[in-house]
């Protein structure tokens, strides 16, 4: 965990006081909605179909047990007893009243949590790998750099009114769990030939109306130069990004229209003029940030404890172990993913009671730490392997041990038309129906790794473009229809999926997905050829034929 | 950005003006008494573009109580019952179509 200092606490508390005054003035009519809207968005407050929604940042996906308990408290006291974890390491409360928001934010501020940079045309919450600091083989804990970027970008006066929102993600592992290639800036931490820590920098990735995979703008930027290089990108974007058309305002459009060579030349010119400025990070600053991350006092433990061996005789435990438990950097410890995708449940939701219970489990089994992943699941990053059987029993009681991580029922879905004022179609009921269709865990395991991502509109909060199967809700003649894409990926091999044909009606979506999966099972070259690999090998035609032959 | 009042208003049937209430965000409708109601049954119904424009202008003038008023279609049944005219408005009226993790 990162230890906040007095400056952080003061900043967050002052922001709450400021917002309290703004809310008061709005409720009295002193501020019009036009005047207030920008202010509330800067504090993560949206207006949805039925209510206000508060989006709270979980910087680099790391939460302490007290922070999660405070979120449970906010859900219980000011909302309807649950929260929704998003695809960008945030949590959303869907039913909060404007009049209650300052109190809710004050309560969150008491544990160092805030909603700054969760909305508006600024640098948003910097995200990273939910396994940061514990993933075997990672170059370095990417949260150190995420925290540097967070401090640098928070309330940055030059970049508070960018042409459009700006998202940065960092990974430090070969396997990209942070989807860096679909971010405005993607940073891959690496060491160069001389052992120096730095970043491969990608720019111009993004989903939404016009999806693009990020392009490498610089194969290596030394760690000390990362702030100046990021600032150079932001400056070029701030100067040339389009403000006349919201649909063309993201940096991906600028990079596409200028071309990566011209764009990178502009950035290089800017960078050469400023790289030796105050933004250059000396080792002391990085060391100071690093020192404020407190790491657990790991014990020397057996990697094959008796408790684990004994429990493995239970096939249900064994299934969960194989599915939801991953290797840790330290022998004797494991990373445990908590599935927020129960069969028939809304993806990413957790009740206040579940949050409290997870916080207790984190205290008991994971050095008080919880992680949030962009796939809308949680993780306990530091569980002693000997404790896995006891943890599993409790998670199972809480409905948090569905052994479906990375399988077909581990669906990413945006809130869709059930909540969101931008949506054209519902996403959650489609996800729920699909989890029921594929509820049989043996079938799901046989299908293997398969990511279904669902968005209720072209803004793509459900990352449908990069789902192995992507489902996009559209409205046709006042009815919900869904376009299906296949072959997308969000990881290190990120690719935008291919549309298979005309949109299908709401009631037929689950049937179509079943047809696609049946085709895959019949067509795959071998049992371990993953769905996206089969699509890569054969193209979309066989799937298209199967889906539309009888429709 | 063009204000709602400057946009060409075209309605194809009975309509209401709907918005969200400022202090808590709930769905509200403009009523016939120049106020707001959370009951669709009490909403003012307009049937022509001129009526809709006038109701929207009156609603937009009240910036303190309501946010983002706009015209939404409704269906008026033979018995006078008013129902939302499309799925979005049905969800706004009736709430989410899924079971909430904690029942309301």
XYZ file of C-alpha atoms in Angstrom:
655
model
C 0.000 0.000 0.000
C 1.052 3.583 -0.657
C 1.132 5.788 2.442
C -0.413 9.200 1.809
C 1.240 12.198 3.376
C -0.195 15.423 4.767
C -0.108 17.132 1.372
C -2.285 14.392 -0.149
C -4.734 14.509 2.752
C -5.003 18.286 2.686
C -5.595 18.332 -1.049
C -8.367 15.738 -0.852
C -10.058 17.399 2.137
C -9.928 20.842 0.537
C -11.491 19.429 -2.586
C -14.386 18.006 -0.548
C -14.982 21.386 1.159
C -14.935 23.126 -2.190
C -17.436 20.674 -3.651
C -19.683 20.954 -0.587
C -19.926 24.675 -1.251
C -20.599 24.095 -4.956
C -23.397 21.637 -4.193
C -24.927 24.067 -1.722
C -24.875 26.816 -4.327
C -26.394 24.520 -6.933
C -29.216 23.438 -4.635
C -29.982 27.048 -3.752
C -30.109 27.996 -7.412
C -27.051 30.231 -7.204
C -25.352 28.006 -9.777
C -27.169 26.932 -12.940
C -26.833 23.367 -14.163
C -24.678 24.621 -17.035
C -22.302 26.197 -14.520
C -22.441 23.256 -12.136
C -22.130 20.385 -14.600
C -18.392 20.821 -15.198
C -17.797 21.109 -11.453
C -19.704 17.951 -10.597
C -18.013 16.019 -13.397
C -14.629 17.040 -12.000
C -15.753 15.285 -8.835
C -16.913 12.126 -10.559
C -20.629 12.926 -10.446
C -22.673 11.943 -13.494
C -26.392 12.023 -14.045
C -27.755 8.703 -15.251
C -31.255 7.609 -16.216
C -32.732 7.401 -12.731
C -30.258 9.098 -10.434
C -26.833 10.632 -9.963
C -23.873 8.304 -10.136
C -20.650 8.793 -8.191
C -17.509 7.321 -9.735
C -14.687 6.894 -7.257
C -11.074 6.276 -8.255
C -9.110 3.280 -7.074
C -5.626 4.423 -8.118
C -3.755 1.606 -9.859
C -6.388 -0.796 -8.551
C -5.047 -1.022 -5.008
C -7.307 -0.798 -1.962
C -6.686 -1.268 1.731
C -9.184 -3.091 3.917
C -10.278 0.165 5.649
C -10.795 1.790 2.243
C -12.996 -1.081 1.055
C -14.960 -0.939 4.307
C -15.517 2.756 3.727
C -16.862 1.993 0.281
C -19.227 -0.516 1.860
C -20.295 2.215 4.272
C -20.974 4.659 1.415
C -22.943 1.983 -0.457
C -25.024 1.255 2.625
C -25.535 4.763 3.950
C -25.914 6.847 0.801
C -26.759 4.365 -1.938
C -28.655 1.081 -2.261
C -26.243 -1.269 -0.575
C -23.952 -2.152 -3.459
C -21.307 -0.776 -5.787
C -20.221 -1.518 -9.327
C -16.554 -2.054 -10.211
C -15.732 -0.699 -13.664
C -13.281 -1.513 -16.443
C -10.955 1.317 -15.326
C -10.297 0.470 -11.695
C -13.087 2.665 -10.393
C -16.182 1.929 -8.355
C -19.542 3.476 -9.153
C -22.461 4.140 -6.827
C -25.603 4.329 -8.935
C -28.273 5.829 -6.726
C -26.653 8.611 -4.781
C -28.410 11.898 -4.066
C -26.728 15.199 -4.900
C -27.466 16.492 -1.437
C -25.623 13.489 0.097
C -22.574 13.636 -2.141
C -20.407 15.970 -0.047
C -20.907 13.770 3.030
C -20.126 10.635 1.031
C -16.967 12.217 -0.364
C -15.944 13.397 3.099
C -16.332 9.875 4.433
C -14.226 8.521 1.557
C -11.612 11.239 2.080
C -11.125 10.009 5.635
C -9.400 6.948 4.125
C -7.638 8.793 1.303
C -10.159 7.959 -1.401
C -11.543 10.555 -3.805
C -13.304 11.005 -7.101
C -10.943 13.441 -8.770
C -10.046 12.662 -12.369
C -12.756 10.056 -12.752
C -14.531 12.291 -15.235
C -13.953 15.380 -17.332
C -11.428 16.130 -20.063
C -8.380 15.575 -17.892
C -5.856 12.807 -17.273
C -8.023 10.108 -15.740
C -7.241 7.621 -13.001
C -3.958 5.954 -14.020
C -4.497 2.206 -14.174
C -2.212 -0.774 -14.069
C -1.950 -4.520 -13.636
C -4.055 -5.733 -10.701
C -1.214 -8.142 -9.937
C 1.338 -5.327 -9.704
C 4.080 -6.020 -7.207
C 3.271 -9.716 -6.919
C 3.243 -10.980 -10.523
C 6.111 -13.367 -11.209
C 8.558 -11.995 -13.741
C 7.445 -8.365 -13.682
C 10.190 -5.835 -14.297
C 9.298 -3.696 -11.310
C 6.159 -2.725 -9.409
C 4.416 -0.492 -11.973
C 2.434 1.274 -9.213
C 5.499 3.315 -8.326
C 5.306 4.925 -11.757
C 1.522 5.062 -11.704
C 1.738 6.986 -8.434
C 4.288 9.386 -9.917
C 1.984 9.996 -12.855
C -0.976 10.372 -10.494
C 0.785 13.024 -8.448
C 2.027 14.780 -11.573
C -1.351 14.839 -13.320
C -3.666 15.525 -10.375
C -5.242 18.947 -10.918
C -2.505 19.786 -13.443
C -3.501 23.285 -14.581
C -2.328 22.842 -18.158
C -4.154 19.566 -18.670
C -7.459 20.083 -16.887
C -9.248 21.118 -20.078
C -7.823 18.820 -22.730
C -9.758 18.352 -25.991
C -11.144 15.161 -24.459
C -10.536 12.685 -21.637
C -7.104 11.065 -21.451
C -6.368 7.586 -20.141
C -2.988 6.131 -19.211
C -2.300 2.490 -18.360
C 0.936 0.770 -17.324
C 2.074 -2.827 -17.380
C 5.309 -4.331 -16.162
C 4.679 -7.907 -17.246
C 4.949 -9.690 -20.586
C 1.300 -10.629 -20.296
C -0.619 -7.372 -20.355
C -3.461 -7.407 -17.839
C -3.913 -3.620 -18.041
C -5.011 -3.398 -21.709
C -2.359 -0.751 -22.405
C -2.787 -0.972 -26.168
C -6.294 0.470 -25.988
C -5.318 3.504 -23.913
C -4.419 7.037 -24.988
C -0.952 6.342 -23.618
C 0.177 2.806 -22.878
C 3.384 2.281 -20.954
C 5.238 -1.004 -20.857
C 7.896 -1.052 -18.184
C 11.117 -2.724 -19.293
C 14.876 -2.710 -18.886
C 17.121 -1.803 -21.804
C 20.326 -3.587 -22.787
C 22.315 -1.755 -20.134
C 19.828 -2.660 -17.401
C 18.255 0.765 -17.146
C 14.561 0.900 -16.216
C 12.325 2.682 -18.684
C 9.241 2.377 -20.817
C 8.115 1.416 -24.256
C 5.598 4.169 -24.966
C 2.476 3.585 -27.029
C 0.091 6.306 -28.059
C -3.269 6.657 -29.732
C -5.007 3.500 -28.617
C -8.662 3.608 -27.714
C -12.057 2.062 -28.238
C -15.345 3.953 -28.583
C -16.764 4.990 -31.938
C -13.430 4.657 -33.740
C -11.272 1.920 -32.238
C -7.511 1.992 -32.664
C -4.715 -0.121 -31.261
C -1.965 2.043 -29.778
C 1.186 2.573 -31.817
C 4.717 2.550 -30.467
C 5.910 6.150 -30.424
C 9.168 5.494 -28.594
C 10.673 2.066 -27.965
C 12.506 3.235 -24.856
C 12.143 6.245 -22.608
C 14.252 6.142 -19.470
C 12.318 6.247 -16.212
C 13.807 9.618 -15.277
C 12.342 11.098 -18.470
C 8.869 9.629 -18.348
C 7.092 12.701 -16.968
C 8.643 15.028 -19.531
C 7.856 12.595 -22.341
C 4.246 12.178 -21.230
C 3.974 15.937 -20.900
C 5.310 16.372 -24.440
C 2.589 14.055 -25.745
C -0.052 15.914 -23.741
C 1.167 19.274 -25.048
C 1.061 18.209 -28.679
C -2.404 16.755 -28.123
C -3.577 19.837 -26.245
C -2.413 22.052 -29.092
C -3.602 20.045 -32.093
C -6.397 17.837 -30.751
C -9.776 18.709 -32.229
C -12.142 20.651 -30.032
C -14.691 21.240 -32.800
C -16.018 17.694 -32.923
C -16.406 15.543 -29.829
C -16.267 12.383 -31.948
C -12.862 13.334 -33.298
C -11.382 14.853 -30.163
C -9.479 11.894 -28.701
C -5.735 11.631 -29.275
C -6.231 8.461 -31.326
C -7.851 10.548 -34.068
C -4.995 13.065 -34.025
C -2.400 10.294 -34.236
C -4.346 8.648 -37.035
C -4.820 11.865 -39.009
C -1.255 13.129 -38.591
C 0.301 9.688 -38.867
C 2.538 8.287 -36.157
C 5.732 9.608 -37.805
C 4.537 13.223 -37.928
C 2.976 12.986 -34.479
C 6.129 11.529 -32.961
C 8.260 14.215 -34.647
C 6.106 16.886 -33.007
C 6.441 15.159 -29.645
C 10.182 14.758 -30.092
C 10.640 18.453 -30.821
C 8.644 19.358 -27.727
C 10.522 16.831 -25.635
C 13.985 17.926 -26.681
C 13.111 21.431 -25.557
C 12.014 20.345 -22.107
C 13.464 16.954 -21.184
C 16.103 18.488 -18.939
C 13.532 20.595 -17.116
C 12.245 20.220 -13.574
C 10.210 17.263 -14.793
C 13.328 15.122 -14.979
C 13.059 12.655 -12.144
C 16.123 12.199 -10.034
C 16.688 8.896 -8.304
C 15.804 10.403 -4.938
C 12.246 11.267 -5.983
C 11.625 7.811 -7.390
C 13.192 6.252 -4.293
C 10.944 8.363 -2.075
C 7.805 7.199 -3.887
C 9.079 3.639 -3.805
C 9.725 3.863 -0.078
C 6.132 4.898 0.556
C 4.832 1.616 -0.831
C 4.691 -0.646 2.153
C 5.183 -4.281 1.234
C 4.040 -7.220 3.336
C 6.443 -8.965 5.668
C 6.395 -12.273 3.853
C 7.338 -15.389 5.769
C 9.319 -18.303 4.463
C 6.575 -20.798 3.707
C 6.226 -24.114 1.981
C 5.025 -23.920 -1.584
C 3.218 -27.243 -1.116
C 1.699 -27.044 2.370
C -0.143 -30.029 3.807
C -3.376 -28.035 4.085
C -3.390 -27.531 0.320
C -2.608 -31.135 -0.463
C -5.405 -32.347 1.817
C -7.994 -29.910 0.455
C -7.182 -30.765 -3.151
C -9.086 -34.018 -2.708
C -12.270 -31.931 -2.879
C -13.049 -31.533 -6.586
C -14.837 -28.210 -6.040
C -11.853 -26.748 -4.257
C -9.539 -28.181 -6.891
C -11.589 -26.575 -9.672
C -11.460 -23.163 -7.958
C -7.748 -23.587 -7.207
C -6.949 -24.292 -10.852
C -9.140 -21.461 -12.071
C -8.848 -18.568 -9.647
C -5.464 -18.946 -7.967
C -2.298 -17.728 -9.654
C 1.399 -17.996 -8.977
C 2.978 -15.351 -6.746
C 6.491 -13.925 -6.724
C 7.092 -15.410 -3.287
C 7.134 -19.169 -2.659
C 4.318 -20.265 -0.375
C 2.031 -17.386 -1.457
C -0.602 -17.047 -4.161
C -2.719 -14.411 -5.900
C -6.426 -15.130 -5.568
C -8.990 -13.658 -7.950
C -12.451 -13.114 -6.478
C -14.984 -13.536 -9.241
C -17.629 -10.804 -9.272
C -19.371 -12.764 -12.017
C -21.790 -15.117 -10.282
C -24.018 -17.111 -12.592
C -27.048 -14.941 -13.307
C -25.576 -11.896 -11.560
C -24.675 -8.436 -12.879
C -20.954 -8.359 -13.759
C -18.791 -6.317 -11.404
C -21.324 -5.678 -8.645
C -20.515 -6.256 -4.979
C -22.843 -5.702 -2.063
C -21.815 -3.706 0.988
C -21.871 -6.926 3.026
C -19.578 -8.608 0.503
C -17.215 -5.622 0.572
C -17.022 -5.725 4.349
C -16.438 -9.467 4.290
C -13.721 -9.131 1.630
C -12.029 -6.464 3.745
C -12.083 -8.857 6.707
C -10.650 -11.636 4.551
C -7.961 -9.271 3.272
C -6.995 -8.479 6.848
C -6.953 -12.135 7.780
C -5.312 -13.601 4.696
C -3.787 -10.919 2.449
C -1.962 -8.372 4.605
C -5.002 -6.087 4.394
C -4.761 -5.498 0.665
C -7.309 -5.868 -2.146
C -6.874 -5.312 -5.867
C -9.333 -4.334 -8.582
C -8.839 -5.542 -12.156
C -10.145 -4.059 -15.384
C -12.059 -7.289 -15.969
C -14.331 -6.216 -13.090
C -13.076 -8.785 -10.602
C -11.228 -8.298 -7.321
C -8.084 -10.015 -6.088
C -6.376 -10.776 -2.821
C -2.731 -10.459 -3.826
C -0.884 -12.021 -0.912
C -2.516 -15.218 0.311
C -0.421 -17.900 1.988
C -1.058 -21.147 0.153
C -1.743 -22.938 3.438
C -4.706 -20.571 3.930
C -6.286 -21.231 0.543
C -8.737 -23.930 1.735
C -10.077 -21.757 4.556
C -10.284 -18.727 2.289
C -12.119 -20.693 -0.389
C -14.744 -21.889 2.068
C -15.507 -18.357 3.167
C -15.493 -16.991 -0.412
C -17.848 -19.770 -1.441
C -20.257 -18.794 1.353
C -20.094 -15.206 0.125
C -20.759 -16.094 -3.522
C -17.272 -14.980 -4.508
C -15.734 -18.288 -5.535
C -17.379 -18.929 -8.890
C -14.573 -20.765 -10.708
C -15.013 -18.856 -13.956
C -12.073 -16.454 -14.115
C -11.110 -15.921 -17.772
C -13.818 -18.336 -18.886
C -16.914 -17.647 -20.961
C -19.028 -16.509 -18.002
C -16.379 -14.027 -16.801
C -18.115 -11.360 -18.851
C -17.208 -7.683 -18.955
C -20.335 -5.543 -19.284
C -21.052 -1.863 -18.983
C -24.144 -0.727 -17.029
C -26.003 -0.322 -20.342
C -29.523 0.988 -20.724
C -30.504 -0.181 -17.257
C -28.546 2.734 -15.814
C -26.703 4.800 -18.395
C -28.162 7.813 -20.169
C -25.861 7.288 -23.158
C -26.789 3.655 -23.773
C -28.932 2.428 -26.639
C -29.468 -1.083 -25.349
C -29.160 -3.159 -22.214
C -25.914 -5.005 -21.467
C -26.423 -6.575 -18.032
C -29.409 -8.819 -18.882
C -27.528 -10.128 -21.922
C -24.570 -10.987 -19.676
C -26.866 -12.637 -17.149
C -28.533 -14.791 -19.772
C -25.183 -15.849 -21.205
C -23.907 -16.887 -17.785
C -27.001 -19.044 -17.371
C -26.501 -20.655 -20.793
C -22.900 -21.519 -19.952
C -23.391 -22.155 -16.241
C -21.974 -25.654 -16.443
C -18.380 -25.231 -15.283
C -17.215 -28.388 -17.059
C -18.503 -26.987 -20.345
C -16.890 -23.617 -19.626
C -13.572 -25.303 -18.864
C -13.803 -27.341 -22.048
C -14.366 -24.139 -24.032
C -11.334 -22.626 -22.335
C -10.247 -19.020 -22.135
C -12.892 -16.921 -23.837
C -13.672 -13.306 -23.078
C -17.101 -11.939 -23.889
C -17.321 -8.152 -23.630
C -20.623 -6.275 -23.889
C -21.275 -2.563 -24.425
C -24.670 -0.902 -24.477
C -23.543 1.758 -26.937
C -20.725 2.760 -29.244
C -18.833 4.476 -26.423
C -17.589 0.967 -25.634
C -17.266 1.122 -21.839
C -17.701 -2.668 -21.972
C -14.650 -2.931 -24.290
C -16.655 -4.916 -26.854
C -14.147 -4.245 -29.645
C -11.472 -6.247 -27.846
C -13.599 -9.089 -26.527
C -12.833 -12.471 -28.040
C -16.537 -12.166 -28.658
C -17.780 -8.592 -28.592
C -21.429 -7.607 -28.285
C -22.511 -4.056 -29.056
C -26.045 -2.880 -28.362
C -27.648 -0.628 -30.960
C -31.145 0.723 -31.365
C -33.117 -0.014 -34.511
C -36.702 1.125 -34.918
C -37.086 1.552 -31.193
C -35.872 -1.979 -30.454
C -32.615 -3.373 -29.064
C -30.307 -5.079 -31.536
C -26.769 -6.313 -31.055
C -23.786 -6.396 -33.382
C -21.430 -9.308 -32.822
C -17.679 -9.131 -33.398
C -15.219 -11.966 -32.965
C -11.453 -12.299 -32.720
C -10.736 -9.210 -30.602
C -8.069 -9.184 -27.888
C -7.134 -6.683 -25.183
C -3.789 -8.129 -24.101
C -0.261 -7.801 -25.513
C -1.570 -9.066 -28.853
C -4.425 -6.557 -28.850
C -6.591 -6.510 -31.940
C -10.014 -5.130 -32.780
C -12.591 -7.825 -33.458
C -14.338 -8.300 -36.818
C -18.054 -7.810 -37.310
C -19.674 -11.048 -38.410
C -22.826 -9.620 -39.976
C -26.093 -7.793 -39.365
C -27.195 -7.054 -35.817
C -29.418 -9.614 -34.131
C -32.397 -8.911 -31.864
C -32.204 -8.968 -28.059
C -33.925 -12.334 -27.711
C -31.558 -14.032 -30.146
C -28.199 -12.877 -28.769
C -27.611 -15.853 -26.460
C -28.585 -18.277 -29.245
C -26.103 -16.624 -31.593
C -23.318 -16.857 -29.032
C -24.140 -20.536 -28.505
C -23.903 -21.080 -32.262
C -20.537 -19.332 -32.378
C -19.204 -21.393 -29.490
C -20.495 -24.638 -30.978
C -18.768 -23.754 -34.252
C -15.554 -23.079 -32.411
C -15.696 -26.417 -30.598
C -16.208 -28.171 -33.909
C -13.532 -26.192 -35.741
C -10.674 -25.873 -33.272
C -7.563 -27.716 -34.319
C -6.887 -29.112 -30.872
C -8.412 -28.794 -27.391
C -5.965 -26.108 -26.326
C -6.465 -23.890 -29.378
C -8.197 -20.875 -27.856
C -11.252 -19.281 -29.434
C -9.409 -16.246 -30.721
C -6.694 -18.496 -32.179
C -9.289 -20.422 -34.164
C -10.719 -17.142 -35.468
C -7.190 -15.991 -36.306
C -6.571 -19.202 -38.246
C -9.889 -19.499 -40.073
C -11.246 -15.960 -40.225
C -14.844 -15.051 -39.481
C -16.464 -16.800 -42.446
C -17.200 -20.199 -40.854
C -18.758 -18.471 -37.859
C -20.715 -16.087 -40.038
C -22.084 -18.963 -42.090
C -23.188 -20.820 -38.997
C -24.893 -17.798 -37.447
C -26.688 -16.488 -40.509
C -27.435 -19.701 -42.428
C -30.705 -20.152 -40.611
C -31.461 -16.546 -39.709
C -24.152 23.720 -28.602
C -27.706 24.400 -29.737
C -30.079 24.895 -26.829
C -33.062 22.519 -26.737
C -35.318 25.489 -27.360
C -33.548 26.384 -30.596
C -33.778 22.858 -31.946
C -36.527 22.036 -34.385
C -39.220 20.256 -32.447
C -41.010 17.432 -34.188
C -43.374 15.129 -32.386
C -45.277 12.226 -33.864
C -47.823 11.702 -31.135
C -48.646 12.500 -27.533
C -45.594 13.588 -25.586
C -44.501 14.823 -22.182
C -41.560 16.819 -20.887
C -39.345 14.825 -18.581
C -36.189 15.637 -16.607
C -34.314 14.595 -13.473
C -34.920 16.237 -10.115
C -31.951 18.305 -9.042
C -31.478 17.291 -5.427
C -31.753 13.529 -5.862
C -31.753 12.884 -9.618
C -35.032 10.949 -9.815
C -37.170 10.994 -12.950
C -39.799 13.734 -13.023
C -42.378 15.041 -15.483
C -43.702 18.521 -16.076
C -47.265 18.718 -14.824
C -50.161 20.926 -15.817
C -49.631 23.286 -12.859
C -46.216 24.548 -13.972
C -44.554 22.249 -11.513
C -42.968 18.799 -11.521
C -44.331 15.401 -10.580
C -42.761 11.980 -10.260
C -46.023 10.413 -11.477
C -46.300 10.009 -15.230
C -50.074 9.899 -14.798
C -49.968 13.537 -13.658
C -47.787 14.763 -16.513
C -48.957 17.435 -18.930
C -49.592 15.865 -22.340
C -48.801 17.805 -25.505
C -49.902 16.796 -28.982
C -48.498 19.437 -31.303
C -45.036 20.870 -31.874
C -46.183 24.296 -30.674
C -47.542 22.860 -27.434
C -44.367 20.877 -26.951
C -42.192 23.929 -27.553
C -44.168 25.954 -25.036
C -44.040 23.233 -22.378
C -40.330 22.718 -22.936
C -39.666 26.466 -22.694
C -41.537 26.659 -19.419
C -39.701 23.604 -18.098
C -36.266 24.813 -19.155
C -36.863 28.092 -17.361
C -36.923 26.173 -14.084
C -33.243 25.429 -13.719
C -33.328 25.070 -9.957
C -35.603 22.071 -9.567
C -34.907 20.043 -12.683
C -32.021 19.038 -14.932
C -32.036 18.534 -18.666
C -35.711 18.663 -19.620
C -36.589 17.092 -22.963
C -39.631 15.920 -24.859
C -40.416 12.218 -24.655
C -43.109 10.215 -26.430
C -45.911 8.566 -24.485
C -48.797 6.275 -25.304
C -52.227 7.324 -24.089
C -54.493 4.295 -23.701
C -58.249 4.396 -24.377
C -58.892 4.486 -20.649
C -56.607 7.520 -20.323
C -53.675 5.635 -18.830
C -50.305 7.063 -19.869
C -47.374 4.802 -20.665
C -43.831 5.589 -21.750
C -43.439 5.586 -25.530
C -40.122 3.771 -25.851
C -37.815 1.389 -23.997
C -35.540 4.089 -22.601
C -38.477 5.950 -21.134
C -39.993 2.696 -19.874
C -36.773 1.951 -17.985
C -36.650 5.509 -16.650
C -40.229 5.141 -15.482
C -40.115 1.599 -14.108
C -36.494 1.280 -13.047
C -33.836 -1.224 -14.008
C -34.991 -4.413 -15.726
C -32.776 -6.590 -13.549
C -32.928 -7.625 -9.922
C -30.776 -5.291 -7.874
C -28.136 -6.962 -5.681
C -30.031 -5.520 -2.735
C -33.801 -5.326 -3.355
C -35.043 -1.709 -3.282
